[in-house]
Amino acid sequence: MRIGLTVLTDLPWREAAPRWRAAEAMGFAHAWTYDHLVWGGLPDAPWRAAVPTLGAVAATTSRIRLGTLVASPNFRHPYQLFREAQALEDVSDGRLLLGLGTGGDLDSRLLAQPEMTVRERVDRFQEDVDLLVRLRSEDHVDADGRWFSVRDARTLPGLDRTPLLVAGNGPRSVRYAARVADGWVTTGPSTGTVEEWLDGLAASSRVLDDALEGRVLPRYVLLDSAGTLFGGAGRMSLSSVEFFTDLVGRVGELGFTDAITHWPRPEAPYAADERVLEQVAALLPTL
């Protein structure tokens, strides 16, 4: 099991930079941030863009892998994202993990985009990823889509070292990830208890297994989705060392290869004690 750590972009760089460097020093396998214009969990807080932040992190670290949770088509064309990912792949020397998802609809509303149904948002996301896959494997790309088009899109210098990690919770999205992705990302279902959340993860894992037909795919789970967000009934994964290690063990039994927690905050969301993070870090070799 590889363990990752998410660092939000609400803090200024002078305060956030030590956290990113500490994530690497403590031995975490990967570090992530959210890719939004404004995040719904802290809608009134300061917020900073993910791509330049990850560029700065890449320039000040050397080992830890860096990822987006998740880049969405809500405010960025896939060709633009492709170019940004190329830059991050280069600056990080191949350490980028490009997490992709439909994203929430707050960013779309901020840009005064037309309202879309959930089905339309998933349709748009899959068109977005399909074009990214083509850009990664072709040059001089032409595409005419419902939402995204390109004409003679050049793709040099390529994007050969960056896996596309597709997020999905529902059966349709999970099957799509099995078809096109280099890895599957999930938050699990929105439920009131950890047990219900684990049951939902198990059901989604079975859908993935059926779709993969024996193939192997890395599986990333966000641990703090277990009913913890915005006053939910669950607990933040780092509420205690015992709870964290138990949760990691149980998602590992479901076949997940990677688990992601959050840098503790003094208040919700993700409220926990940083001392627990340090104690968990000491256990990483055993996890």
Tab-separated table of C-alpha atoms in Angstrom:
chain	number	residue	atom	x	y	z
A	1	MET	CA	0.000	0.000	0.000
A	2	ARG	CA	1.335	3.408	-0.990
A	3	ILE	CA	0.171	6.313	1.178
A	4	GLY	CA	-0.367	9.826	-0.146
A	5	LEU	CA	-1.019	13.194	1.465
A	6	THR	CA	-3.172	16.066	0.193
A	7	VAL	CA	-2.121	19.652	0.897
A	8	LEU	CA	-4.734	22.339	0.220
A	9	THR	CA	-3.821	25.636	-1.440
A	10	ASP	CA	-5.511	27.950	1.071
A	11	LEU	CA	-2.196	28.850	2.734
A	12	PRO	CA	0.435	31.184	1.236
A	13	TRP	CA	3.502	29.489	-0.223
A	14	ARG	CA	5.771	30.492	2.662
A	15	GLU	CA	3.551	28.438	4.984
A	16	ALA	CA	2.642	25.659	2.550
A	17	ALA	CA	6.147	24.951	1.201
A	18	PRO	CA	7.409	23.386	4.462
A	19	ARG	CA	4.432	21.018	4.421
A	20	TRP	CA	5.170	19.792	0.904
A	21	ARG	CA	8.830	19.264	1.771
A	22	ALA	CA	7.844	17.523	5.006
A	23	ALA	CA	5.558	15.164	3.070
A	24	GLU	CA	8.587	14.007	1.112
A	25	ALA	CA	10.869	13.864	4.155
A	26	MET	CA	8.328	11.812	6.110
A	27	GLY	CA	8.264	9.196	3.370
A	28	PHE	CA	4.862	9.629	1.757
A	29	ALA	CA	4.697	8.126	-1.735
A	30	HIS	CA	2.738	10.949	-3.336
A	31	ALA	CA	1.375	14.408	-2.519
A	32	TRP	CA	-1.712	16.028	-4.036
A	33	THR	CA	-3.770	19.164	-4.196
A	34	TYR	CA	-7.233	20.075	-5.440
A	35	ASP	CA	-7.602	21.703	-8.859
A	36	HIS	CA	-10.306	24.365	-8.570
A	37	LEU	CA	-10.978	28.049	-9.015
A	38	VAL	CA	-12.750	27.936	-5.640
A	39	TRP	CA	-13.152	24.806	-3.532
A	40	GLY	CA	-16.611	24.209	-2.073
A	41	GLY	CA	-15.146	22.995	1.232
A	42	LEU	CA	-13.602	26.434	1.891
A	43	PRO	CA	-15.619	28.748	-0.370
A	44	ASP	CA	-14.655	31.917	1.508
A	45	ALA	CA	-10.976	31.079	2.048
A	46	PRO	CA	-8.016	32.273	-0.034
A	47	TRP	CA	-7.268	29.827	-2.838
A	48	ARG	CA	-4.395	29.271	-5.258
A	49	ALA	CA	-4.210	27.466	-8.597
A	50	ALA	CA	-3.013	23.855	-8.604
A	51	VAL	CA	-0.732	23.820	-11.641
A	52	PRO	CA	1.684	26.606	-10.635
A	53	THR	CA	1.622	25.315	-7.066
A	54	LEU	CA	2.658	21.843	-8.194
A	55	GLY	CA	5.347	23.410	-10.373
A	56	ALA	CA	6.792	25.112	-7.307
A	57	VAL	CA	6.565	21.872	-5.331
A	58	ALA	CA	8.299	19.957	-8.112
A	59	ALA	CA	11.145	22.454	-8.086
A	60	THR	CA	11.652	22.120	-4.326
A	61	THR	CA	11.340	18.318	-3.964
A	62	SER	CA	13.136	15.430	-5.613
A	63	ARG	CA	11.401	12.102	-4.936
A	64	ILE	CA	7.753	12.352	-4.032
A	65	ARG	CA	5.180	11.995	-6.807
A	66	LEU	CA	2.804	14.940	-7.297
A	67	GLY	CA	-0.803	14.887	-8.394
A	68	THR	CA	-4.060	16.695	-9.093
A	69	LEU	CA	-7.258	15.695	-7.281
A	70	VAL	CA	-8.760	16.224	-9.773
A	71	ALA	CA	-8.298	18.234	-12.954
A	72	SER	CA	-11.689	18.693	-14.595
A	73	PRO	CA	-13.136	20.204	-17.784
A	74	ASN	CA	-15.083	22.770	-15.765
A	75	PHE	CA	-12.667	25.595	-16.521
A	76	ARG	CA	-9.948	24.222	-18.800
A	77	HIS	CA	-9.784	22.875	-22.350
A	78	PRO	CA	-8.099	19.435	-22.563
A	79	TYR	CA	-5.432	20.742	-24.946
A	80	GLN	CA	-4.550	23.465	-22.441
A	81	LEU	CA	-4.391	20.876	-19.660
A	82	PHE	CA	-2.217	18.659	-21.858
A	83	ARG	CA	0.319	21.466	-22.296
A	84	GLU	CA	0.291	22.263	-18.578
A	85	ALA	CA	0.829	18.584	-17.760
A	86	GLN	CA	3.793	18.459	-20.140
A	87	ALA	CA	5.408	21.327	-18.249
A	88	LEU	CA	4.783	19.657	-14.887
A	89	GLU	CA	6.130	16.344	-16.181
A	90	ASP	CA	9.303	18.106	-17.280
A	91	VAL	CA	9.811	20.186	-14.130
A	92	SER	CA	9.131	17.190	-11.880
A	93	ASP	CA	11.268	14.804	-13.960
A	94	GLY	CA	8.374	12.454	-14.532
A	95	ARG	CA	6.800	12.543	-11.064
A	96	LEU	CA	3.369	13.857	-12.134
A	97	LEU	CA	0.180	11.897	-11.463
A	98	LEU	CA	-2.604	13.471	-13.525
A	99	GLY	CA	-5.826	12.838	-11.650
A	100	LEU	CA	-8.875	13.582	-13.816
A	101	GLY	CA	-12.539	13.874	-12.868
A	102	THR	CA	-15.834	15.551	-13.610
A	103	GLY	CA	-15.303	17.891	-10.645
A	104	GLY	CA	-18.020	19.745	-8.780
A	105	ASP	CA	-20.133	22.359	-10.506
A	106	LEU	CA	-18.992	25.392	-8.475
A	107	ASP	CA	-16.210	26.290	-10.918
A	108	SER	CA	-18.665	26.113	-13.823
A	109	ARG	CA	-21.103	28.396	-12.014
A	110	LEU	CA	-18.355	30.909	-11.306
A	111	LEU	CA	-17.715	31.114	-15.054
A	112	ALA	CA	-21.457	31.540	-15.723
A	113	GLN	CA	-21.551	28.390	-17.806
A	114	PRO	CA	-24.944	26.866	-18.689
A	115	GLU	CA	-26.330	24.416	-16.162
A	116	MET	CA	-25.706	20.776	-17.035
A	117	THR	CA	-27.244	17.550	-15.857
A	118	VAL	CA	-25.039	14.948	-14.188
A	119	ARG	CA	-25.196	12.855	-17.366
A	120	GLU	CA	-24.073	15.812	-19.480
A	121	ARG	CA	-21.189	16.522	-17.106
A	122	VAL	CA	-20.050	12.899	-17.315
A	123	ASP	CA	-20.437	12.962	-21.114
A	124	ARG	CA	-18.307	16.093	-21.276
A	125	PHE	CA	-15.693	14.604	-18.967
A	126	GLN	CA	-15.368	11.466	-21.040
A	127	GLU	CA	-14.996	13.541	-24.197
A	128	ASP	CA	-12.314	15.517	-22.372
A	129	VAL	CA	-10.367	12.385	-21.394
A	130	ASP	CA	-10.803	10.770	-24.816
A	131	LEU	CA	-9.150	13.806	-26.368
A	132	LEU	CA	-6.346	13.764	-23.781
A	133	VAL	CA	-5.676	10.116	-24.650
A	134	ARG	CA	-5.415	11.039	-28.327
A	135	LEU	CA	-3.135	13.991	-27.613
A	136	ARG	CA	-0.856	11.716	-25.628
A	137	SER	CA	-0.571	9.134	-28.404
A	138	GLU	CA	-0.830	11.200	-31.622
A	139	ASP	CA	0.437	14.399	-33.254
A	140	HIS	CA	-1.345	16.851	-35.582
A	141	VAL	CA	-4.609	15.961	-33.850
A	142	ASP	CA	-7.965	17.009	-35.318
A	143	ALA	CA	-11.147	16.555	-33.293
A	144	ASP	CA	-14.709	17.814	-33.554
A	145	GLY	CA	-16.532	17.242	-30.294
A	146	ARG	CA	-19.704	18.457	-28.692
A	147	TRP	CA	-17.664	20.366	-26.108
A	148	PHE	CA	-14.023	20.285	-27.234
A	149	SER	CA	-12.413	20.603	-30.658
A	150	VAL	CA	-8.861	21.022	-31.949
A	151	ARG	CA	-7.297	21.670	-35.344
A	152	ASP	CA	-3.868	20.256	-36.185
A	153	ALA	CA	-2.928	20.187	-32.494
A	154	ARG	CA	0.817	19.659	-32.106
A	155	THR	CA	1.792	17.529	-29.143
A	156	LEU	CA	5.597	17.598	-28.918
A	157	PRO	CA	7.374	16.817	-26.601
A	158	GLY	CA	4.780	14.225	-25.662
A	159	LEU	CA	3.516	13.089	-22.267
A	160	ASP	CA	5.124	9.679	-21.927
A	161	ARG	CA	5.796	9.444	-18.190
A	162	THR	CA	2.509	10.717	-16.767
A	163	PRO	CA	-0.302	8.267	-15.940
A	164	LEU	CA	-3.876	9.390	-16.496
A	165	LEU	CA	-5.801	8.532	-13.320
A	166	VAL	CA	-9.537	8.662	-13.929
A	167	ALA	CA	-11.879	9.349	-11.016
A	168	GLY	CA	-15.277	7.739	-10.818
A	169	ASN	CA	-17.778	6.456	-8.276
A	170	GLY	CA	-20.809	5.288	-10.255
A	171	PRO	CA	-20.781	2.114	-12.367
A	172	ARG	CA	-20.637	3.979	-15.668
A	173	SER	CA	-17.604	6.021	-14.609
A	174	VAL	CA	-15.865	3.027	-13.040
A	175	ARG	CA	-16.238	1.027	-16.255
A	176	TYR	CA	-14.944	3.988	-18.236
A	177	ALA	CA	-11.857	4.157	-16.002
A	178	ALA	CA	-11.267	0.446	-16.612
A	179	ARG	CA	-11.401	1.077	-20.345
A	180	VAL	CA	-9.143	4.115	-20.777
A	181	ALA	CA	-7.222	4.925	-17.575
A	182	ASP	CA	-3.790	4.107	-16.195
A	183	GLY	CA	-5.332	4.094	-12.717
A	184	TRP	CA	-8.697	4.485	-10.974
A	185	VAL	CA	-9.411	7.151	-8.331
A	186	THR	CA	-12.473	7.107	-6.085
A	187	THR	CA	-13.886	8.933	-3.108
A	188	GLY	CA	-16.350	6.139	-2.508
A	189	PRO	CA	-20.046	6.795	-1.924
A	190	SER	CA	-21.457	9.692	0.069
A	191	THR	CA	-22.665	7.842	3.131
A	192	GLY	CA	-23.235	8.410	6.807
A	193	THR	CA	-20.956	5.729	8.244
A	194	VAL	CA	-17.564	4.249	7.540
A	195	GLU	CA	-19.068	0.753	7.229
A	196	GLU	CA	-21.500	1.896	4.552
A	197	TRP	CA	-18.646	3.662	2.793
A	198	LEU	CA	-16.535	0.504	2.787
A	199	ASP	CA	-19.473	-1.501	1.457
A	200	GLY	CA	-19.821	0.997	-1.378
A	201	LEU	CA	-16.112	0.772	-2.145
A	202	ALA	CA	-16.388	-2.995	-2.289
A	203	ALA	CA	-19.281	-2.785	-4.746
A	204	SER	CA	-17.384	-0.362	-7.004
A	205	SER	CA	-14.300	-2.572	-6.849
A	206	ARG	CA	-16.350	-5.510	-8.078
A	207	VAL	CA	-17.595	-3.417	-11.009
A	208	LEU	CA	-13.987	-2.536	-11.839
A	209	ASP	CA	-12.850	-6.156	-11.586
A	210	ASP	CA	-15.574	-7.279	-13.977
A	211	ALA	CA	-14.694	-4.539	-16.469
A	212	LEU	CA	-10.946	-5.245	-16.308
A	213	GLU	CA	-11.434	-8.948	-17.133
A	214	GLY	CA	-8.229	-9.996	-15.395
A	215	ARG	CA	-6.157	-6.917	-16.152
A	216	VAL	CA	-4.464	-5.056	-13.303
A	217	LEU	CA	-5.044	-1.349	-12.609
A	218	PRO	CA	-3.696	0.803	-9.746
A	219	ARG	CA	-6.528	1.906	-7.433
A	220	TYR	CA	-6.439	5.145	-5.430
A	221	VAL	CA	-8.924	5.889	-2.647
A	222	LEU	CA	-9.404	9.158	-0.761
A	223	LEU	CA	-9.722	8.021	2.838
A	224	ASP	CA	-11.377	11.170	4.128
A	225	SER	CA	-14.499	10.681	2.064
A	226	ALA	CA	-15.886	8.204	4.608
A	227	GLY	CA	-18.751	10.438	5.691
A	228	THR	CA	-16.346	13.012	7.143
A	229	LEU	CA	-16.918	16.045	4.948
A	230	PHE	CA	-18.952	19.077	5.961
A	231	GLY	CA	-20.235	17.758	9.254
A	232	GLY	CA	-20.669	14.115	8.201
A	233	ALA	CA	-20.959	11.319	10.701
A	234	GLY	CA	-17.590	9.754	10.015
A	235	ARG	CA	-14.108	10.648	11.217
A	236	MET	CA	-11.100	12.112	9.505
A	237	SER	CA	-8.684	9.272	8.767
A	238	LEU	CA	-5.975	10.864	10.930
A	239	SER	CA	-8.244	11.226	13.948
A	240	SER	CA	-6.057	8.546	15.539
A	241	VAL	CA	-3.220	6.234	14.536
A	242	GLU	CA	-5.396	3.205	15.232
A	243	PHE	CA	-8.237	4.437	13.045
A	244	PHE	CA	-5.874	5.284	10.196
A	245	THR	CA	-4.073	1.953	10.196
A	246	ASP	CA	-7.362	0.055	10.437
A	247	LEU	CA	-8.811	2.019	7.516
A	248	VAL	CA	-5.713	1.466	5.394
A	249	GLY	CA	-5.805	-2.245	6.150
A	250	ARG	CA	-9.468	-2.536	5.208
A	251	VAL	CA	-9.183	-0.697	1.890
A	252	GLY	CA	-6.099	-2.787	1.172
A	253	GLU	CA	-8.208	-5.900	1.615
A	254	LEU	CA	-10.538	-4.488	-1.061
A	255	GLY	CA	-7.658	-4.354	-3.528
A	256	PHE	CA	-6.674	-0.700	-3.317
A	257	THR	CA	-3.011	-0.041	-4.037
A	258	ASP	CA	-2.910	3.583	-2.860
A	259	ALA	CA	-4.632	5.486	-0.046
A	260	ILE	CA	-4.675	9.275	0.306
A	261	THR	CA	-5.249	11.323	3.434
A	262	HIS	CA	-5.013	15.082	4.144
A	263	TRP	CA	-2.659	17.310	6.034
A	264	PRO	CA	-4.557	17.949	9.292
A	265	ARG	CA	-6.208	21.325	9.770
A	266	PRO	CA	-7.075	22.999	13.096
A	267	GLU	CA	-10.770	23.031	12.151
A	268	ALA	CA	-13.090	21.275	9.708
A	269	PRO	CA	-12.744	20.109	7.070
A	270	TYR	CA	-9.998	17.576	7.834
A	271	ALA	CA	-9.605	18.598	11.469
A	272	ALA	CA	-7.006	16.476	13.258
A	273	ASP	CA	-3.802	16.701	15.271
A	274	GLU	CA	-0.540	17.030	13.327
A	275	ARG	CA	1.095	14.771	15.921
A	276	VAL	CA	-1.005	11.902	14.556
A	277	LEU	CA	0.328	12.640	11.086
A	278	GLU	CA	3.887	12.391	12.424
A	279	GLN	CA	3.102	9.114	14.194
A	280	VAL	CA	1.536	7.664	11.035
A	281	ALA	CA	4.561	8.774	9.014
A	282	ALA	CA	6.792	6.740	11.316
A	283	LEU	CA	4.682	3.680	10.456
A	284	LEU	CA	4.752	4.106	6.676
A	285	PRO	CA	7.337	1.350	6.069
A	286	THR	CA	5.040	-1.144	7.799
A	287	LEU	CA	1.935	-0.038	5.903
